[in-house]
């Protein structure tokens, strides 16, 4: 009997840490979130409210060079898919809202285009804790039923945005 208790304790020690560090995988249900909009903290967006749409969840910060580089692509992408059930939700994990605001204002001035996608602010950094990205930026394509269709690590640019567009088109079918 004592041996079975020891075996059970060892199994628990091995299983619990594995569950705690498990990363989301393609095909799994996306992890729910509910976060305030960057520009209006009184409004929150929850993943469950976006069911029926394909969602590109992007975790970013203003200090991240790759994040900065891909934002113009996201403005173009949201414009291209504006008539489809598709939404980009960019979650800032900056330490202060002001840094995120400043970056987005500079982006609009540089591109001469308005940020046309949803920007949320995650002051407690729950998104990276839940999604456990291996780096930044990290993007998660979520299908209409809330499942992770594709996971993308790294930034998008003109040479690789086609991969994302193909995945979006597939998820919209």
C-alpha positions as a printed NumPy array, in Angstrom:
array([[  0.   ,   0.   ,   0.   ],
       [  2.799,   2.375,   0.834],
       [  4.396,   1.694,  -2.528],
       [  1.176,   2.622,  -4.374],
       [  1.014,   5.916,  -2.462],
       [  4.588,   6.721,  -3.466],
       [  3.851,   5.859,  -7.1  ],
       [  0.726,   8.059,  -7.037],
       [  2.712,  10.952,  -5.562],
       [  5.437,  10.635,  -8.205],
       [  2.82 ,  10.501, -10.968],
       [  1.152,  13.631,  -9.587],
       [  4.482,  15.458,  -9.484],
       [  5.129,  14.577, -13.117],
       [  1.638,  15.29 , -14.462],
       [  0.854,  18.594, -12.709],
       [  3.944,  20.476, -13.962],
       [  3.375,  19.177, -17.496],
       [ -0.173,  20.556, -17.463],
       [  1.034,  23.872, -16.074],
       [  3.464,  24.406, -18.959],
       [  1.349,  22.93 , -21.752],
       [  1.255,  25.223, -24.747],
       [ -1.791,  25.608, -26.96 ],
       [ -1.687,  23.483, -30.109],
       [ -3.342,  23.775, -33.503],
       [ -6.725,  22.048, -33.482],
       [ -7.346,  22.759, -29.791],
       [ -9.948,  25.164, -28.504],
       [ -8.479,  28.654, -28.228],
       [ -8.051,  29.973, -24.708],
       [-10.776,  32.436, -23.76 ],
       [ -9.885,  36.026, -23.017],
       [-11.741,  39.167, -22.068],
       [ -9.679,  42.336, -22.251],
       [-10.33 ,  46.077, -22.404],
       [ -9.909,  48.056, -25.592],
       [ -6.758,  50.148, -25.584],
       [ -8.569,  53.351, -26.55 ],
       [-11.63 ,  52.827, -24.329],
       [-11.071,  50.706, -21.22 ],
       [-14.817,  50.728, -20.493],
       [-15.29 ,  48.411, -23.494],
       [-14.081,  44.842, -23.285],
       [-13.773,  42.254, -26.008],
       [-14.083,  38.556, -25.219],
       [-13.175,  35.738, -27.568],
       [-16.593,  34.159, -27.016],
       [-18.178,  37.327, -28.466],
       [-16.28 ,  36.78 , -31.72 ],
       [-17.646,  33.294, -32.468],
       [-18.667,  33.034, -36.1  ],
       [-15.666,  35.12 , -37.178],
       [-12.15 ,  34.113, -38.056],
       [ -9.891,  35.884, -35.548],
       [ -6.222,  36.705, -35.875],
       [ -5.065,  37.112, -32.277],
       [ -1.719,  38.901, -32.227],
       [  0.322,  39.356, -29.05 ],
       [  2.64 ,  42.351, -29.385],
       [  4.487,  45.149, -27.613],
       [  5.788,  48.511, -28.776],
       [  9.399,  47.595, -27.88 ],
       [  9.336,  44.512, -30.146],
       [ 10.994,  45.238, -33.519],
       [  9.167,  42.409, -35.292],
       [  5.867,  43.628, -33.868],
       [  6.543,  47.112, -35.168],
       [  7.456,  45.793, -38.604],
       [  4.277,  43.758, -39.091],
       [  1.687,  46.331, -38.038],
       [  1.466,  47.997, -41.481],
       [  0.759,  44.531, -42.916],
       [ -2.115,  44.132, -40.463],
       [ -3.633,  47.455, -41.543],
       [ -3.538,  46.243, -45.157],
       [ -4.833,  42.789, -44.213],
       [ -7.815,  44.124, -42.272],
       [ -8.658,  46.385, -45.221],
       [ -8.431,  43.478, -47.646],
       [-10.788,  41.304, -45.55 ],
       [-13.13 ,  44.065, -44.336],
       [-16.154,  42.506, -46.065],
       [-15.488,  39.021, -44.65 ],
       [-16.19 ,  37.58 , -41.196],
       [-12.588,  38.254, -40.161],
       [-11.121,  40.408, -37.408],
       [ -7.628,  41.186, -36.226],
       [ -7.332,  41.489, -32.446],
       [ -3.933,  42.857, -31.464],
       [ -3.217,  42.523, -27.737],
       [ -0.626,  44.922, -26.37 ],
       [  1.391,  43.617, -23.428],
       [  3.281,  46.874, -22.952],
       [  4.038,  47.937, -19.376],
       [  2.098,  51.14 , -19.951],
       [ -0.761,  52.129, -22.203],
       [  1.128,  55.277, -23.148],
       [  3.836,  53.264, -24.892],
       [  1.242,  51.399, -26.937],
       [ -0.608,  54.648, -27.752],
       [  2.635,  56.332, -28.782],
       [  3.612,  53.5  , -31.072],
       [  0.191,  53.369, -32.754],
       [  0.163,  57.149, -33.279],
       [  3.596,  56.926, -34.893],
       [  2.398,  54.035, -37.053],
       [ -0.538,  56.073, -38.327],
       [  1.722,  59.013, -39.115],
       [  4.278,  56.819, -40.896],
       [  1.747,  54.879, -42.976],
       [ -0.732,  57.738, -43.373],
       [ -3.399,  55.121, -42.556],
       [ -5.604,  54.679, -39.513],
       [ -5.231,  51.546, -37.397],
       [ -8.334,  49.707, -38.57 ],
       [ -8.163,  46.624, -36.363],
       [ -9.077,  45.999, -32.74 ],
       [ -6.374,  46.783, -30.18 ],
       [ -6.721,  45.483, -26.631],
       [ -4.554,  46.161, -23.597],
       [ -3.412,  43.334, -21.335],
       [ -1.847,  45.087, -18.342],
       [ -1.662,  41.836, -16.357],
       [ -0.117,  39.952, -19.288],
       [ -2.607,  37.106, -19.06 ],
       [ -2.46 ,  36.482, -22.815],
       [  1.204,  35.497, -22.891],
       [  0.708,  33.512, -19.681],
       [ -2.185,  31.604, -21.275],
       [ -0.895,  31.24 , -24.831],
       [  2.778,  30.805, -23.861],
       [  4.346,  32.165, -27.062],
       [  7.926,  31.091, -27.699],
       [  8.751,  34.623, -28.79 ],
       [  7.214,  37.835, -29.999],
       [  5.335,  38.652, -32.003],
       [  3.038,  35.663, -31.876],
       [ -0.156,  35.267, -33.888],
       [ -2.933,  32.743, -33.469],
       [ -5.491,  32.181, -36.215],
       [ -8.743,  31.109, -34.591],
       [-11.505,  29.598, -36.718],
       [-15.211,  30.471, -36.59 ],
       [-15.785,  27.814, -33.92 ],
       [-13.058,  29.07 , -31.609],
       [-10.403,  26.482, -32.464],
       [ -6.755,  27.269, -33.14 ],
       [ -6.4  ,  26.85 , -36.887],
       [ -2.767,  28.015, -37.147],
       [ -0.068,  29.344, -34.861],
       [  2.55 ,  31.725, -36.248],
       [  5.71 ,  32.744, -34.42 ],
       [  7.622,  35.753, -35.682],
       [  6.596,  38.738, -37.725],
       [  4.83 ,  39.052, -41.039],
       [  6.164,  41.128, -43.922],
       [  5.516,  41.488, -47.631],
       [  7.447,  38.315, -48.417],
       [  5.594,  35.976, -46.036],
       [  2.146,  37.538, -45.567],
       [  0.848,  35.224, -48.31 ],
       [  1.138,  32.271, -45.922],
       [ -1.165,  34.024, -43.475],
       [ -3.613,  35.021, -46.227],
       [ -3.831,  31.403, -47.401],
       [ -4.572,  30.264, -43.859],
       [ -7.24 ,  32.963, -43.453],
       [ -8.858,  32.004, -46.761],
       [ -8.915,  28.354, -45.686],
       [-10.464,  29.228, -42.306],
       [-13.12 ,  31.371, -44.009],
       [-14.296,  28.458, -46.193]])
